[in-house]
Coordinates of C-alpha atoms in Angstrom, one line a residue:
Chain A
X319 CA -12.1 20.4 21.9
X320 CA -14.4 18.7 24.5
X321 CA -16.5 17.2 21.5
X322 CA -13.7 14.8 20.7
X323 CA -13.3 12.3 23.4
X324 CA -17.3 11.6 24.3
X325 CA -18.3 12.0 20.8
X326 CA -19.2 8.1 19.7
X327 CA -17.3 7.3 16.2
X328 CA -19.9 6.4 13.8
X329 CA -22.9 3.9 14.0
X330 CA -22.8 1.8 16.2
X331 CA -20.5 -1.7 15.1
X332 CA -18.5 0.1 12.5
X333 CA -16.1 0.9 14.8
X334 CA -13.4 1.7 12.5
X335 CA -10.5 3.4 13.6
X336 CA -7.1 4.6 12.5
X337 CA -3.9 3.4 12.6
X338 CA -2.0 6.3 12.7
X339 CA -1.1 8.8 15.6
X340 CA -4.2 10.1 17.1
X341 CA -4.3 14.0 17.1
X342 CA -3.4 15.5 20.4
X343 CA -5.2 18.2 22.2
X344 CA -2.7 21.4 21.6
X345 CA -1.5 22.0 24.4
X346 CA 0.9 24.7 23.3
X347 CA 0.6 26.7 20.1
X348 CA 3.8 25.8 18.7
X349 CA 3.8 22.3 16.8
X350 CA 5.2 20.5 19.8
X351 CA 3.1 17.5 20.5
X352 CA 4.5 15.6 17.4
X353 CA 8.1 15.8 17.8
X354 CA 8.1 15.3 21.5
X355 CA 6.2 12.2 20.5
X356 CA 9.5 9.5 21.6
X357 CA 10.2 7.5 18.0
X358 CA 9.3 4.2 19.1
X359 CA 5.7 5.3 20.2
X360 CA 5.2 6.4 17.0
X361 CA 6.7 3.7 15.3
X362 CA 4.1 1.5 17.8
X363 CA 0.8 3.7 16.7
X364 CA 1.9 2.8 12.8
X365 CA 0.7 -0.9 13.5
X366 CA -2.7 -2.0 13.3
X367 CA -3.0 -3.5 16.7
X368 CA -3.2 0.3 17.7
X369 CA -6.7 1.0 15.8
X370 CA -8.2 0.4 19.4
X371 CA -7.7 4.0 19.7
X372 CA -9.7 6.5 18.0
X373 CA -8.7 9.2 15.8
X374 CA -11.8 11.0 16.0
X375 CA -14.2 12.4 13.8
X376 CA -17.1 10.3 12.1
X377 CA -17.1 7.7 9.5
X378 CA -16.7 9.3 5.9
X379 CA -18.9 8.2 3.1
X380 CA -18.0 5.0 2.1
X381 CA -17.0 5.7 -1.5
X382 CA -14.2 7.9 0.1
X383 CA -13.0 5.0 2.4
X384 CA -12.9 2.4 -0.4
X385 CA -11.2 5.0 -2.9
X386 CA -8.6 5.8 -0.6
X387 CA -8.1 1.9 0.3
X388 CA -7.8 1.2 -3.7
X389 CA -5.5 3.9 -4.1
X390 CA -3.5 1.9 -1.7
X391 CA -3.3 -0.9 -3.3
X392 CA -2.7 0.5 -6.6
X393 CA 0.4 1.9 -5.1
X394 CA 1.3 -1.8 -3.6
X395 CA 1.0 -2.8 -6.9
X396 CA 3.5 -0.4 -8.2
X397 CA 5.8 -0.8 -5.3
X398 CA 5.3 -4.8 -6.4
X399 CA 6.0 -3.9 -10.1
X400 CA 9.3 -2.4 -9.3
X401 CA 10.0 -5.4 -7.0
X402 CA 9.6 -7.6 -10.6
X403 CA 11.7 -5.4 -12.6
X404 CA 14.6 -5.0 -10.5
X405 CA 14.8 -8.5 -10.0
X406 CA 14.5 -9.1 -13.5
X407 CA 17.2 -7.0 -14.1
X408 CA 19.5 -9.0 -11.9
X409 CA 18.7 -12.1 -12.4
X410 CA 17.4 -12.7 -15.8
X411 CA 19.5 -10.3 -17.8
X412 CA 22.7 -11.1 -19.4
X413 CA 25.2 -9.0 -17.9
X414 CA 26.4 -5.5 -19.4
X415 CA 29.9 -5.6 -21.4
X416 CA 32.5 -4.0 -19.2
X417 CA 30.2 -3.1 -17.1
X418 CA 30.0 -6.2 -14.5
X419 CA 28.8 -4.5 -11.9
X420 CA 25.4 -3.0 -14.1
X421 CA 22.7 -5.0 -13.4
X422 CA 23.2 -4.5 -9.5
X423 CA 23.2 -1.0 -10.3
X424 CA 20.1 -0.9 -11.7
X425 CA 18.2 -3.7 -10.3
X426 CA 19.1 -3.3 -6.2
X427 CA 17.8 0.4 -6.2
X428 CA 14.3 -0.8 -7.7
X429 CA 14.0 -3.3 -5.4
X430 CA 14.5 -1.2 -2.6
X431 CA 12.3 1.5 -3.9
X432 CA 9.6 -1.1 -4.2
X433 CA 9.8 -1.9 0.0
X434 CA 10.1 1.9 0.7
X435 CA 6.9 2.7 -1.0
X436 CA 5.1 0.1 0.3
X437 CA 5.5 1.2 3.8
X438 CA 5.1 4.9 2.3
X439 CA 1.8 3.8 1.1
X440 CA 0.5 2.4 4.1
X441 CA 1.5 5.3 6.1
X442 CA -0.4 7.8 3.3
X443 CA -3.4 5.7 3.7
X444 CA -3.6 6.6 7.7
X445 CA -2.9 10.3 7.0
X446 CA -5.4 10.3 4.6
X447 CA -8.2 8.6 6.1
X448 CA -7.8 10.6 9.1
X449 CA -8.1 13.6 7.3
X450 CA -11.1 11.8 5.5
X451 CA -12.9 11.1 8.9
X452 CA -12.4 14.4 10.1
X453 CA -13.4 16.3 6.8
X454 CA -10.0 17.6 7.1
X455 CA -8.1 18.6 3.6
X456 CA -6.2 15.8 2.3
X457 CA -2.5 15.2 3.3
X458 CA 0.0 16.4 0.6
X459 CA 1.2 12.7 -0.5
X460 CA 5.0 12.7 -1.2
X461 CA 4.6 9.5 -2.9
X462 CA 4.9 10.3 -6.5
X463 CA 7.9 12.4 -5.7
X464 CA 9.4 9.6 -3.9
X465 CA 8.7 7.7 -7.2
X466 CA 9.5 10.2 -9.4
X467 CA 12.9 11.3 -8.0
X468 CA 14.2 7.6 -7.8
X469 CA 13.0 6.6 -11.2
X470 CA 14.7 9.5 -12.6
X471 CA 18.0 8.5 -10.8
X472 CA 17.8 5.1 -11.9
X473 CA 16.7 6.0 -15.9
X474 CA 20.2 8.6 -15.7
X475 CA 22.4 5.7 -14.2
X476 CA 20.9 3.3 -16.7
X477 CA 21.6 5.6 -19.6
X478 CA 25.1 5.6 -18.2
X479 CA 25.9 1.9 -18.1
X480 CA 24.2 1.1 -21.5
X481 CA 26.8 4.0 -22.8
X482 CA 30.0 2.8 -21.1
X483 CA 29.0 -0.8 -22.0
X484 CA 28.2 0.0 -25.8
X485 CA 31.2 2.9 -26.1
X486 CA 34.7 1.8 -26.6
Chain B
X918 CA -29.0 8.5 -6.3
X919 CA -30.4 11.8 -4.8
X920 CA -30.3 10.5 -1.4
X921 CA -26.4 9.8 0.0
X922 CA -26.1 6.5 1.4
X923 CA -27.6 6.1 5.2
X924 CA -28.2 3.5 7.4
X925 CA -30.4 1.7 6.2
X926 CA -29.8 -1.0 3.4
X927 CA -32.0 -0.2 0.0
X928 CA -34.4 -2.5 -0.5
X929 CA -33.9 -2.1 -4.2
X930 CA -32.5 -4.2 -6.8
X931 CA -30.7 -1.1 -8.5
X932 CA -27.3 -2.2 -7.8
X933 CA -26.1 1.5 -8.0
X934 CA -28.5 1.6 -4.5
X935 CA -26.6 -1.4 -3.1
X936 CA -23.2 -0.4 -4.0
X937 CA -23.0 3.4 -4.6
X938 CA -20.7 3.7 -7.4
X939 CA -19.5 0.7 -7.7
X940 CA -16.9 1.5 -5.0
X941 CA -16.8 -2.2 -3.7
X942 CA -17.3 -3.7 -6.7
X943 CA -14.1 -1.6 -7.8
X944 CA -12.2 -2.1 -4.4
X945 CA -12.8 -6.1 -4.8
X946 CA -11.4 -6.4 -8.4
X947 CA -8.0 -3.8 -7.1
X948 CA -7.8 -6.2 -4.8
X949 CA -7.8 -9.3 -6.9
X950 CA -5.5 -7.1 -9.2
X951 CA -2.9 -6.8 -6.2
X952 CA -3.5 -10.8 -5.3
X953 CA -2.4 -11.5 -9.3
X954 CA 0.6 -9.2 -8.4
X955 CA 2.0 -11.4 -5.7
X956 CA 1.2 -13.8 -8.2
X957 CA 3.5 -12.3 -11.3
X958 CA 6.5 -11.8 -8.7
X959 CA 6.2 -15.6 -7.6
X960 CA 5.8 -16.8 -10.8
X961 CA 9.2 -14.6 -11.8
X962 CA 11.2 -15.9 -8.5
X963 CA 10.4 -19.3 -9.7
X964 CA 12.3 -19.3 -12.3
X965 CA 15.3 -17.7 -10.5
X966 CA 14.9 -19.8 -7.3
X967 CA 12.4 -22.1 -7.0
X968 CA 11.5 -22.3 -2.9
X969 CA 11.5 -18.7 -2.7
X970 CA 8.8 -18.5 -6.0
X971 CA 7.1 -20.8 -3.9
X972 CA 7.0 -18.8 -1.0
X973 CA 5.8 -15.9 -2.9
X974 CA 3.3 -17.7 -4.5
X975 CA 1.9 -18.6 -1.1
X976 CA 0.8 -15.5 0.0
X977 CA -1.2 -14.2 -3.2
X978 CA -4.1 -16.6 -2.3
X979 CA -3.6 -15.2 1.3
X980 CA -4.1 -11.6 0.0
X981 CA -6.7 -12.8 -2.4
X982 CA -8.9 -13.8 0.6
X983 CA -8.0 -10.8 2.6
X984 CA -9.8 -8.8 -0.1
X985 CA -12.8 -11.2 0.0
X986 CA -13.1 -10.3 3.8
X987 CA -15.0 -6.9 2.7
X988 CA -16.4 -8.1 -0.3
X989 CA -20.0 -9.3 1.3
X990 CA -20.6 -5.8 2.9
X991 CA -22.3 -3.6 1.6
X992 CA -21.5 0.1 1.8
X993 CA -25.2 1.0 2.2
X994 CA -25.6 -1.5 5.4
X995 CA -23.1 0.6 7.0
X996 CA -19.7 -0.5 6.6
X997 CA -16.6 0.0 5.6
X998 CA -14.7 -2.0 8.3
X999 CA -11.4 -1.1 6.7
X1000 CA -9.3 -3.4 8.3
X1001 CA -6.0 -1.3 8.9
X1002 CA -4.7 -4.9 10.1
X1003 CA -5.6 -6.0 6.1
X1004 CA -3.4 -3.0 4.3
X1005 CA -0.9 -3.5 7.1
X1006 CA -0.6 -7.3 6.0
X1007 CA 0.0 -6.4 2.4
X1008 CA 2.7 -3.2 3.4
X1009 CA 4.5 -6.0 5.6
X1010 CA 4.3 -8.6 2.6
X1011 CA 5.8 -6.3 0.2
X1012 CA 8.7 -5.5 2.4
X1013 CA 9.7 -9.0 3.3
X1014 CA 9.3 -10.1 -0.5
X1015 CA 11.6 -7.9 -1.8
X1016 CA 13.7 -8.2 0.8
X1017 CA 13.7 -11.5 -0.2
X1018 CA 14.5 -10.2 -3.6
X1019 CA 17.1 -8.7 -2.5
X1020 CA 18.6 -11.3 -1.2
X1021 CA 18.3 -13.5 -3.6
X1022 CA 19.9 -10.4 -6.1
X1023 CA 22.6 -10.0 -4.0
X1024 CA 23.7 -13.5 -3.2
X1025 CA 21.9 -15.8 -5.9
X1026 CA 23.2 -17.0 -8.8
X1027 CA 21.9 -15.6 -11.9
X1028 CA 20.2 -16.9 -14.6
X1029 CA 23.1 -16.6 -17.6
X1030 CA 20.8 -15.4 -20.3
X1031 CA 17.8 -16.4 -19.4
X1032 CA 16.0 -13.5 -21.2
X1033 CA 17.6 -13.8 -24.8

């Protein structure tokens, strides 16, 4: 464990440095160290003022860091497409026959979504270039669940107001 | 490419040598991709509500130049500086735009018919 601390993080003025929790030294064998971490210190190591403190390891090949930072993106993008679509919903659609309430349905839950996985996706992006500076295994990403769960929800309550509206 | 990318900028004029797979080349257009975004969602709000289309508008030439930041290093020279403050800025943007979104879902007035 002693290599950690001294060891300087890559060359010299590409200090890069994470974002996210740094790992802890075990100090017991159980898993500990993150939940006695108090919620508002983590909360504080999420934001980027925090990247004065190192994470370890030593700057990954570049393609890795830019892959992982589009991968990002491409999931603000989503998040931003959902934004679009539940306010189009809303907004721009005329409203479902007897079912006034529809569009809210439909449209307030995409919205949402789209804030939740943009904070998801930054978060995945710190776990993930951790691992990538310490040649770690990639994080599990529960983002496409998170996606795929809500999306589902949304697509069975749609199919419910387009039937009440168009039944009867 | 035999060798992986080290220190040292190639003096070359391959362009796979300056930018190993095209990885900023790539990373540049996903962000000009993500800029257009912000752009799309503006351009929607402004026809629902026309300050807060504005607003949105605003801050795709703000994310556009964000992504420009990187976009004169080269990963050979050394550097991914991924700004975490740079993904941070777009993670915060998306949450305060649609919660603006939300708000105007929830309180605005909507557009009767405006998709016919």
């Amino acid at each position: 464990m002693g290599e950690r601390p001294t060891e300087p993080c890559g060359r010299a003025g590409e200090s890069f440095h994470l974002a996210l929790p740094a790992r802890r030294l075990p100090k017991a064998k159980g898993r500990t160290g993150n939940g006695s971490m108090s919620w508002s210190k983590r909360m504080a190591e999420l934001l980027p003022g925090s990247i004065t403190r190192d994470s370890g390891g030593t700057e990954p090949d570049p393609r890795f860091t830019f892959a992982n930072e589009r991968t990002f993106l491409a999931w603000s993008r989503t998040a931003l497409a959902l934004v679009v679509a539940g306010l189009g919903i809303v907004q721009l659609l005329p409203p479902f026959p007897r079912v006034p309430a529809g569009r809210h349905l439909l449209g307030i839950p995409l919205i949402v979504l789209g804030a939740v996985l943009a904070v998801a996706a930054y978060v995945e992006w710190g776990r993930s270039q951790r691992a990538l500076r310490r040649g770690e295994p990639l994080p599990h990403s529960i983002l496409p669940w998170i996606l795929a769960a809500t999306v589902t929800a949304i697509a069975v309550i749609a199919a419910a107001v387009v039937l009440v509206s168009a039944l009867r | 490419m035999t060798a992986p990318p080290t220190g040292a900028p190639a003096p070359g004029d391959d362009p796979e040598e300056r930018d190993p797979g095209f990885a900023r080349e790539r990373t540049s257009l996903a962000w000009t991709r993500t800029a257009l975004s912000f752009a799309a969602l503006g351009g929607v709000m402004l026809k629902v509500n026309v300050l807060t289309g504005l607003i949105i508008l605003a801050v795709a030439p703000v994310v556009w130049q964000a992504g420009r930041i990187a976009r004169g290093r080269s990963p050979v020279a050394g550097l991914p500086v991924v700004g975490a403050a740079r993904l941070f800025l777009i993670a915060i943007s998306i949450v305060a735009v649609s919660l603006l979104c939300l708000a105007v879902a929830i309180f605005g007035s909507s557009v009767p018919g405006a998709l016919r």
